[in-house]
CSV table of C-alpha atoms in Angstrom, one decimal:
chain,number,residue,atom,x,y,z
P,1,UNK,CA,89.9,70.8,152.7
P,2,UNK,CA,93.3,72.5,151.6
P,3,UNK,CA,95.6,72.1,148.4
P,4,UNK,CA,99.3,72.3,149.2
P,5,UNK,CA,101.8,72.5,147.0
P,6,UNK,CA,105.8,72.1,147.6
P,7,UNK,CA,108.7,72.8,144.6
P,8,UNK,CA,112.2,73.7,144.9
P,9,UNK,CA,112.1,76.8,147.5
P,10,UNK,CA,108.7,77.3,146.6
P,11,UNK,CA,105.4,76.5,148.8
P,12,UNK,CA,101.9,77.5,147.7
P,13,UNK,CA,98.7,76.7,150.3
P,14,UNK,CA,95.1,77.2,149.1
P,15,UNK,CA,91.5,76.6,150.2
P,16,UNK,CA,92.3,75.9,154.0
P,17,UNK,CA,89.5,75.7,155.8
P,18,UNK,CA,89.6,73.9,159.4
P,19,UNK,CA,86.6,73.7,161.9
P,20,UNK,CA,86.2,73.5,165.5
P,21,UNK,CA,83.9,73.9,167.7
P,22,UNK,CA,81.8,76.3,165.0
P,23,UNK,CA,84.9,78.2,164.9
P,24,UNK,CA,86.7,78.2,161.1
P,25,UNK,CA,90.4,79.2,159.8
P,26,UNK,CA,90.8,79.9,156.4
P,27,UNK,CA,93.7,80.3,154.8
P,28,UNK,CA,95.9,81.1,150.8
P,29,UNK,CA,99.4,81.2,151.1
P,30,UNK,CA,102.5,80.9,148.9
P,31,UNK,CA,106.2,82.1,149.1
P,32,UNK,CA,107.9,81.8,146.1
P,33,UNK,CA,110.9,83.7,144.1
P,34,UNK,CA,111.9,85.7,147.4
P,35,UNK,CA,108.2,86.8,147.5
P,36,UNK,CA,105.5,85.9,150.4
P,37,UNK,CA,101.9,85.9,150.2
P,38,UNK,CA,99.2,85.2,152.9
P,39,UNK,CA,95.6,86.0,153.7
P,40,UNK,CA,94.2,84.0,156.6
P,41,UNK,CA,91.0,84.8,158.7
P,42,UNK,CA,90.4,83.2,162.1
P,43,UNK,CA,85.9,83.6,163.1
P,44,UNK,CA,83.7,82.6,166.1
P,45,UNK,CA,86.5,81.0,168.2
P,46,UNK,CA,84.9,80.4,171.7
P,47,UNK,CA,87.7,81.5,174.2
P,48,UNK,CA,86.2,78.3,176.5
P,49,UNK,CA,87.7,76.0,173.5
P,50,UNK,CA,90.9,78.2,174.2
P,51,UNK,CA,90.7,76.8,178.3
P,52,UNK,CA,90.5,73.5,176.8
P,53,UNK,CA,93.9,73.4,175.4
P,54,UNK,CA,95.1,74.9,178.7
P,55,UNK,CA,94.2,78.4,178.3
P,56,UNK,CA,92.9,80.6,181.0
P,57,UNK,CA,89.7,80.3,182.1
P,58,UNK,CA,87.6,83.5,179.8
P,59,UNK,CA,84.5,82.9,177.7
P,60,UNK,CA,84.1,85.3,174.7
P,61,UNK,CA,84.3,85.1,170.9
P,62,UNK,CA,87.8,85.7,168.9
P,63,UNK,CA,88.0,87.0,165.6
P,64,UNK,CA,91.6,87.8,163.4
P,65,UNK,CA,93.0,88.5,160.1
P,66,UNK,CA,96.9,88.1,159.3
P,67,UNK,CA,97.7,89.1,156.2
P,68,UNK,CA,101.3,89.3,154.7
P,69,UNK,CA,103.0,90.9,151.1
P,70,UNK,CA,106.6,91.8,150.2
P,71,UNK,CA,110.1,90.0,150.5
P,72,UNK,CA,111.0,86.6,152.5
P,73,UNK,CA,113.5,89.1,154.0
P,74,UNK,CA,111.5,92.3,154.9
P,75,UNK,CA,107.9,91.1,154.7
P,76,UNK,CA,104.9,93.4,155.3
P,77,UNK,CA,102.3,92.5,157.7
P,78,UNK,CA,99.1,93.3,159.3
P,79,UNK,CA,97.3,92.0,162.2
P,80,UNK,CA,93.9,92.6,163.4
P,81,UNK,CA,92.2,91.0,166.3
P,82,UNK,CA,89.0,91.6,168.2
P,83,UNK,CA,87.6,89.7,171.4
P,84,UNK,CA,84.3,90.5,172.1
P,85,UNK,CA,81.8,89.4,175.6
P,86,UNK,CA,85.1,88.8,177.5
P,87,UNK,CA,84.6,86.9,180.8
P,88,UNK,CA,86.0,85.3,183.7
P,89,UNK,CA,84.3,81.7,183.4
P,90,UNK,CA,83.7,81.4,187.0
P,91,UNK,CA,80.1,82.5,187.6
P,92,UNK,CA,81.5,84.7,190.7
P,93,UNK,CA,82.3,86.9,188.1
P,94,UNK,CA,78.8,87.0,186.7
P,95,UNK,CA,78.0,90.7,187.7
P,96,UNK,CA,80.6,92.1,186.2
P,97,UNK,CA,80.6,94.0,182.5
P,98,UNK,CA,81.8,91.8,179.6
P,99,UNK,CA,84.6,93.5,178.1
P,100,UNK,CA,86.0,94.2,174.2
P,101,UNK,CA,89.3,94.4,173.0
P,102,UNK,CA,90.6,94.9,169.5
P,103,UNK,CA,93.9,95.0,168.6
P,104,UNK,CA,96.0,95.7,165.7
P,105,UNK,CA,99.3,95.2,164.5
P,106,UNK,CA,101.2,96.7,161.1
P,107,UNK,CA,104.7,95.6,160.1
P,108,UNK,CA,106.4,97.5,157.4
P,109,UNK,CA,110.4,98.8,156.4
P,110,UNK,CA,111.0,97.3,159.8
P,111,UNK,CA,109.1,99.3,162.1
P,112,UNK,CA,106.0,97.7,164.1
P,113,UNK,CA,103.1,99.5,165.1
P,114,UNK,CA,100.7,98.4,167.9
P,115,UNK,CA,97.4,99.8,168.3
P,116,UNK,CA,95.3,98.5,171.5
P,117,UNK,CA,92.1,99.6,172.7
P,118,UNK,CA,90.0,98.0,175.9
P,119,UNK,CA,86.4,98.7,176.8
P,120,UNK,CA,84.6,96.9,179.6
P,121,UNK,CA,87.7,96.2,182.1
P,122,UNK,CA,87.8,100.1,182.6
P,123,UNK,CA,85.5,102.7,183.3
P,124,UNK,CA,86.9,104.6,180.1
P,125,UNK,CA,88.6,103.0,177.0
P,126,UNK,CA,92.0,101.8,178.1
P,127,UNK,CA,94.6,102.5,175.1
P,128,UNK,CA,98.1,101.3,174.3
P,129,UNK,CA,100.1,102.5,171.4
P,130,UNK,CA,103.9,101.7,170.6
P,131,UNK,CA,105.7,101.9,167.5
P,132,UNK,CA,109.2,99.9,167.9
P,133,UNK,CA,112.4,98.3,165.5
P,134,UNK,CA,111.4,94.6,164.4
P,135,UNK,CA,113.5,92.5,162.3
P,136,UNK,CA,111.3,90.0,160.6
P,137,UNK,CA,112.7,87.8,157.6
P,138,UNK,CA,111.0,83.5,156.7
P,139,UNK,CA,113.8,82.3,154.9
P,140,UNK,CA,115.4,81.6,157.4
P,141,UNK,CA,113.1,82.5,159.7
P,142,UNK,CA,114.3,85.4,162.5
P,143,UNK,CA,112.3,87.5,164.6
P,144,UNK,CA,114.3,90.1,166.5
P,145,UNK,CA,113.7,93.4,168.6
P,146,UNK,CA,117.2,95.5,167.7
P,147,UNK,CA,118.2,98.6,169.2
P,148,UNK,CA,116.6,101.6,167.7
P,149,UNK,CA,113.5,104.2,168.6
P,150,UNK,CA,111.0,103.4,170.7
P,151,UNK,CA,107.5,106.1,171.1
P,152,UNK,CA,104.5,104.9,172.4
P,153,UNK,CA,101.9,106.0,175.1
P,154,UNK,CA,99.2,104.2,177.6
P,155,UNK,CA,96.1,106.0,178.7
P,156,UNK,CA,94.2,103.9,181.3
P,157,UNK,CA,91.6,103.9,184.5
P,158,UNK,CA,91.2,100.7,185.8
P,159,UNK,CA,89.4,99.1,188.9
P,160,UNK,CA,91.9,96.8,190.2
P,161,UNK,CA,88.7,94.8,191.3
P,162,UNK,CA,88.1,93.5,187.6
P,163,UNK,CA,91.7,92.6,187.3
P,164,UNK,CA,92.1,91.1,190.4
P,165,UNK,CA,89.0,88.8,189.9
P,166,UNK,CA,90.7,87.8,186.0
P,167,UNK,CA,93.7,86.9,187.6
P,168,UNK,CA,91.8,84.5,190.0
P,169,UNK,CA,93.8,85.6,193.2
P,170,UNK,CA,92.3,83.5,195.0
P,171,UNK,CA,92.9,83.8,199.3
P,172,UNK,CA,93.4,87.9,198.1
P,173,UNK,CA,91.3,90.8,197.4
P,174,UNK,CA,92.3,93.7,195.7
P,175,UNK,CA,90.2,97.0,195.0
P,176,UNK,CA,90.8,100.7,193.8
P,177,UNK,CA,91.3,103.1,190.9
P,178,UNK,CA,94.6,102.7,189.3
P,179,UNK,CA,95.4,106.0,186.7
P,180,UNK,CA,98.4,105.9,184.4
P,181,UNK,CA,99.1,108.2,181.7
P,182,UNK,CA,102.5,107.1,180.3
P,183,UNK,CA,104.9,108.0,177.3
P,184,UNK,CA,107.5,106.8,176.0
P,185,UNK,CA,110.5,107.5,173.8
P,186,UNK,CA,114.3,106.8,173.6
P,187,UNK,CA,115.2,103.7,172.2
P,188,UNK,CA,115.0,100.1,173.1
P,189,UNK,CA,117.9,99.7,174.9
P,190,UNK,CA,117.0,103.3,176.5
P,191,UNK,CA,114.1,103.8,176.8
P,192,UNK,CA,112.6,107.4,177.9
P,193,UNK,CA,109.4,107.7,180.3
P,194,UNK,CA,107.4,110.2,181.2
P,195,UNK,CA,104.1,110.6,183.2
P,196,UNK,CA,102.2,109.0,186.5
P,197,UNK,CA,100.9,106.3,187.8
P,198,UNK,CA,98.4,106.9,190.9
P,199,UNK,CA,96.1,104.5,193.2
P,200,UNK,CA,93.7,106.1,195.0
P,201,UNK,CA,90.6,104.6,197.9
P,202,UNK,CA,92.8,100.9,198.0
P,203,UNK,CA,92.1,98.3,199.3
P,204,UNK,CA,94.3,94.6,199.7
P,205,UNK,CA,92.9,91.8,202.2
P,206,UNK,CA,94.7,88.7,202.1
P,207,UNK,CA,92.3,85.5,203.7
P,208,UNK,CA,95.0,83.5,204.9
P,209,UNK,CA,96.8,85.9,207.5
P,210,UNK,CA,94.3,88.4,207.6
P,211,UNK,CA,96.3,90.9,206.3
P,212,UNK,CA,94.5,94.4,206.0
P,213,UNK,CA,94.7,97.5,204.3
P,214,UNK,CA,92.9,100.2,204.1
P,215,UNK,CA,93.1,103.4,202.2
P,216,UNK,CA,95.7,102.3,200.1
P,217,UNK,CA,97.3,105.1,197.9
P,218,UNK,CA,99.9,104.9,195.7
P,219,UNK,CA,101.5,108.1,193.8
P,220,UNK,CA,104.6,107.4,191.2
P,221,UNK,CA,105.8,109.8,188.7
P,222,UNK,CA,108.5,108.6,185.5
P,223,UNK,CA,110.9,111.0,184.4
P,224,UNK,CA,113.5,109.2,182.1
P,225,UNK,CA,114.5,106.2,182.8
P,226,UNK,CA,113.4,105.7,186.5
P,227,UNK,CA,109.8,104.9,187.9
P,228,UNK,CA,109.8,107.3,191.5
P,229,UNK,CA,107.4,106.0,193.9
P,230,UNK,CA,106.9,109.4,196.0
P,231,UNK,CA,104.4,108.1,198.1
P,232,UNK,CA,103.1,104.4,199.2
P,233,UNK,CA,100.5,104.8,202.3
P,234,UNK,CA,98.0,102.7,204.0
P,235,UNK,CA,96.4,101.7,207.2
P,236,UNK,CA,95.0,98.7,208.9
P,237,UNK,CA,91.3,100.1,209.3
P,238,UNK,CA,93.2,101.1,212.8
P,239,UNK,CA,95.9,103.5,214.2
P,240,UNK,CA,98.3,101.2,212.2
P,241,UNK,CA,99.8,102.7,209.3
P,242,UNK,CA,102.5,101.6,207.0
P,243,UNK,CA,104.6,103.8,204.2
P,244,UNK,CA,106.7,103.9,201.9
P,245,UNK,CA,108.9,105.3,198.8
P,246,UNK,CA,111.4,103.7,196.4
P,247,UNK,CA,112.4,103.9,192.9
P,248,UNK,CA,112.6,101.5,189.8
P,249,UNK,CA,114.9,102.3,186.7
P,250,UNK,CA,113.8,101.1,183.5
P,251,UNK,CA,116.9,99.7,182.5
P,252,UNK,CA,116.5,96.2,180.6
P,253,UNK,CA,120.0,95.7,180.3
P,254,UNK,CA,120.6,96.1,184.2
P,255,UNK,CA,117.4,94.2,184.8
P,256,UNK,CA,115.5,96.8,186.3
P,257,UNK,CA,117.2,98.0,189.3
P,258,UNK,CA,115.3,98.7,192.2
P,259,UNK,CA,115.2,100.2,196.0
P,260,UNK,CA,112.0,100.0,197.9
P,261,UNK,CA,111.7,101.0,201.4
P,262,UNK,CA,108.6,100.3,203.7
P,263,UNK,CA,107.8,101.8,207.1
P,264,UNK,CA,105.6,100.0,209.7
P,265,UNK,CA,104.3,102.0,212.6
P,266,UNK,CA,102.2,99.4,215.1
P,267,UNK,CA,100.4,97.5,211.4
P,268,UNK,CA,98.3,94.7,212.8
P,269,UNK,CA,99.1,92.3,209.7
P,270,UNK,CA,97.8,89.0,211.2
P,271,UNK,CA,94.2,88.4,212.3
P,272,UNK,CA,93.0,85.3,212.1
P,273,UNK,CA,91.6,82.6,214.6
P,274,UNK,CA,95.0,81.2,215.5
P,275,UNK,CA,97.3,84.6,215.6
P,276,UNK,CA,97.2,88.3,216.1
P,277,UNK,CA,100.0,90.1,215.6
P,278,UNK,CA,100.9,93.9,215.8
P,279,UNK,CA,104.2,95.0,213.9
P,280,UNK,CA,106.6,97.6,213.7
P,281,UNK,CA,110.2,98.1,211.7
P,282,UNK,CA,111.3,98.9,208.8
P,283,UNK,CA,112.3,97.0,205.4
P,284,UNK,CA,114.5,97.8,202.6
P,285,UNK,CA,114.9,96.1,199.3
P,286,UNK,CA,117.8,96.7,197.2
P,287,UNK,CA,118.6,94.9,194.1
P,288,UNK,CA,117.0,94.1,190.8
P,289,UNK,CA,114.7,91.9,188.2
P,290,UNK,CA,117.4,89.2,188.8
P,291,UNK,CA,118.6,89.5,192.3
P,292,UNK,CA,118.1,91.7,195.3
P,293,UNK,CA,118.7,92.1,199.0
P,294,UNK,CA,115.8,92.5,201.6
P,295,UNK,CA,117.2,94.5,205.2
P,296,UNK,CA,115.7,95.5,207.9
P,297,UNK,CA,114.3,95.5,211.7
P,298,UNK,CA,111.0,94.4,212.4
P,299,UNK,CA,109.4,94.7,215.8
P,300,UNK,CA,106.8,92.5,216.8
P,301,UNK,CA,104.6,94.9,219.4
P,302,UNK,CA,102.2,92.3,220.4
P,303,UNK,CA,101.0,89.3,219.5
P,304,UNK,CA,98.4,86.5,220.1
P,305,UNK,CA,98.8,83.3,219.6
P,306,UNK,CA,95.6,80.7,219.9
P,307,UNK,CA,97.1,77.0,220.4
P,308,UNK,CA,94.4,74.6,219.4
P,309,UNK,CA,93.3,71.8,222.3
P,310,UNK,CA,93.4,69.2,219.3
P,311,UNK,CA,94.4,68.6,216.0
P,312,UNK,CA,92.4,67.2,213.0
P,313,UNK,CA,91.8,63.7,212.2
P,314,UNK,CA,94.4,61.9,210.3
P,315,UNK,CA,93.2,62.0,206.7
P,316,UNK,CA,94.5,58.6,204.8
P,317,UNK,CA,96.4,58.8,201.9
P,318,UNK,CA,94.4,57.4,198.8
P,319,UNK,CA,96.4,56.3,195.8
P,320,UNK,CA,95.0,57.9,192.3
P,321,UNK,CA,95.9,56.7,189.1
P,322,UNK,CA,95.2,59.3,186.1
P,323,UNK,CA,93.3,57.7,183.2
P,324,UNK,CA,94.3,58.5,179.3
P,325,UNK,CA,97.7,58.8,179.8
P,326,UNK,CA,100.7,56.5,178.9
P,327,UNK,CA,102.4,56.0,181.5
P,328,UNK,CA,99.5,56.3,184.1
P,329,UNK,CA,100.1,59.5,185.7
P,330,UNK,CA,99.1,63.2,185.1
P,331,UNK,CA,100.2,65.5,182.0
P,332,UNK,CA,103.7,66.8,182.9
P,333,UNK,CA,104.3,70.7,183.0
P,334,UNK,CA,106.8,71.6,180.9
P,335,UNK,CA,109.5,72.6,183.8
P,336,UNK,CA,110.5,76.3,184.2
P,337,UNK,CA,113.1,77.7,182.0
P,338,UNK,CA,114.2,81.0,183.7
P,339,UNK,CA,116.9,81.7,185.8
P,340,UNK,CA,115.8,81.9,189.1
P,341,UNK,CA,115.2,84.8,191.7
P,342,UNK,CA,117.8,85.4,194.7
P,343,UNK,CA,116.8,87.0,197.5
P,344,UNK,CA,118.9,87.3,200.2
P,345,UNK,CA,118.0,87.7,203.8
P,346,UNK,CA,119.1,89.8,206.4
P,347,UNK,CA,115.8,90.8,208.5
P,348,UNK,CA,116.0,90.8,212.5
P,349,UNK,CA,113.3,90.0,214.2
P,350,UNK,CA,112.9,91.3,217.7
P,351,UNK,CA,110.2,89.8,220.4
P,352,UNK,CA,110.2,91.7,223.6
P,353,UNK,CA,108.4,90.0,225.9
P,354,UNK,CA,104.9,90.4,224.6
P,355,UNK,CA,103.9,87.0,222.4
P,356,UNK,CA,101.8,85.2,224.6
């Protein structure tokens, strides 16, 4: 049921109330005379109904209030959201901790405040707060993020394992402690930073080449405007090592330049049953957000290479149609919008004498 009610530059909503799935929005609304008012209350929304509608793939429960005074031009708003039992949906997943997050957001004179707390993902409360410039106005509408100052600050311990297993990597594995105690200040455009970001006891494993690395570590320290990465280490459970340093400047406007350079010293990178390879070399990328440039010398030390006696059976082809839609095929994905990235190659690969 809802009441709605339309005049000249005047709207006026009361008594919403929509169901689904046991979840219910409610909702009172009206903007009228240059003023706005609106109180609505989202309860028990199952994240799986989320997945549905092409949402990722969580199970918990989802509870928020938006409500909204003042001006069509400068309205004040608040925002408060809380997702409780938060879980990958794959029963992989089963053994690890549900997590809670609650969130909340305050617009007013054109300054929003973010306020962001995680318990469950971490081993301590991960928390996120930011105060930044918005320009908000519904008549006509305009959301905008203008120059002006920024402060915020992120305090967080997180096992890369829980992350990595949201994320659904798939063919990779990902463990460790990632640490990052962060402010920052400045303004939008400018933004200042401060603090580190460490990685300690890493691990990455990647089932389709084998790739393997052991004791990863990562130690990166902001001053400013620039993200240093002092040191980048790991090793391939052998003698192999690889390193590396490089630097990212937090420079929107530049979009975020970048040099990263990586060291390998005899890595065994490729173990599977078909190849096994030993590199050495070194790799530089140069560039940014946008475009870069990826240099370097690699040195392939050894490797082995299994030729199978026989290949698979050929699999035929079977022709699918997709039921429920009109023109018989599957739902399209709305095609990519962003520019895309250039990389540009300039890598020589050396092989001396020792691929067999």
């Amino acid at each position: 049921p809802a009441e709605v009610t339309l005049g000249d530059r005047e709207m006026h909503l009361s008594g919403l109330d929509l169901r689904l799935a046991g979840a219910s929005l409610t909702a009172d609304a009206s903007m009228a005379g240059g003023q706005v008012s609106l109180d609505a209350a989202l309860r028990d929304l199952a994240m799986a109904t989320l997945a549905d509608f092409g949402g990722p793939p969580m199970t918990g429960d989802v509870g928020a209030r938006l409500q909204m005074s003042g001006t069509v031009g400068d309205p004040r708003a608040t925002l408060d959201l809380t997702i409780t039992d938060l879980r990958a949906a794959d029963p992989t997943f089963d053994d690890l901790p549900p997590a809670r997050v609650t969130a909340a957001a305050n617009l007013a004179s054109r300054r929003l405040r973010l306020d962001v707390r995680g318990e469950g993902v971490t081993d301590k409360p991960l928390v996120l707060a930011a105060e930044l410039p918005v320009v908000m106005q519904l008549e006509p509408f305009q959301f905008d993020l203008p120059d002006g100052p920024v402060t915020g600050r992120l305090d967080a311990e997180i096992q890369l394992a829980r992350i990595a297993n949201i994320a659904g990597l798939d063919d990779d594995r990902l463990e460790g402690l990632l640490s990052a105690a962060l402010t920052v200040g400045g303004r939008v455009t400018a933004p200042q930073l401060d603090g580190t970001v460490d990685l300690a006891d890493g691990i990455y494993e990647n089932g389709t080449t084998g790739t393997v690395l052991h004791n990863l570590t990562l130690r990166a320290r902001a001053r400013q405007q620039r993200l240093t990465i002092e040191e980048l280490s790991a090793n391939d459970g052998g003698t192999g090592r690889l390193t590396g340093q490089g630097f990212v400047d937090i420079v929107p406007a530049a979009s975020f330049p970048t040099e990263l350079r990586l060291v390998l010293t005899s890595a065994r990178l490729v173990q599977t049953n078909e190849a096994d390879a030993t590199i050495s070399g070194n790799l530089a990328v140069n560039g940014s957000a946008a475009a870069a440039n990826l240099a370097g010398a690699l040195t392939v030390d050894r490797a082995d290479i299994q030729l199978p006696d026989q290949v698979g059976p050929s699999v035929p082809t079977i022709e699918v149609q997709e039921v429920g839609f009109p023109d018989g095929g599957a739902p399209r994905r709305p095609a990519s919008t962003g520019p895309p990235f250039d990389l540009r190659l300039d890598v020589v690969v050396n092989l001396p004498g020792r691929v067999f």
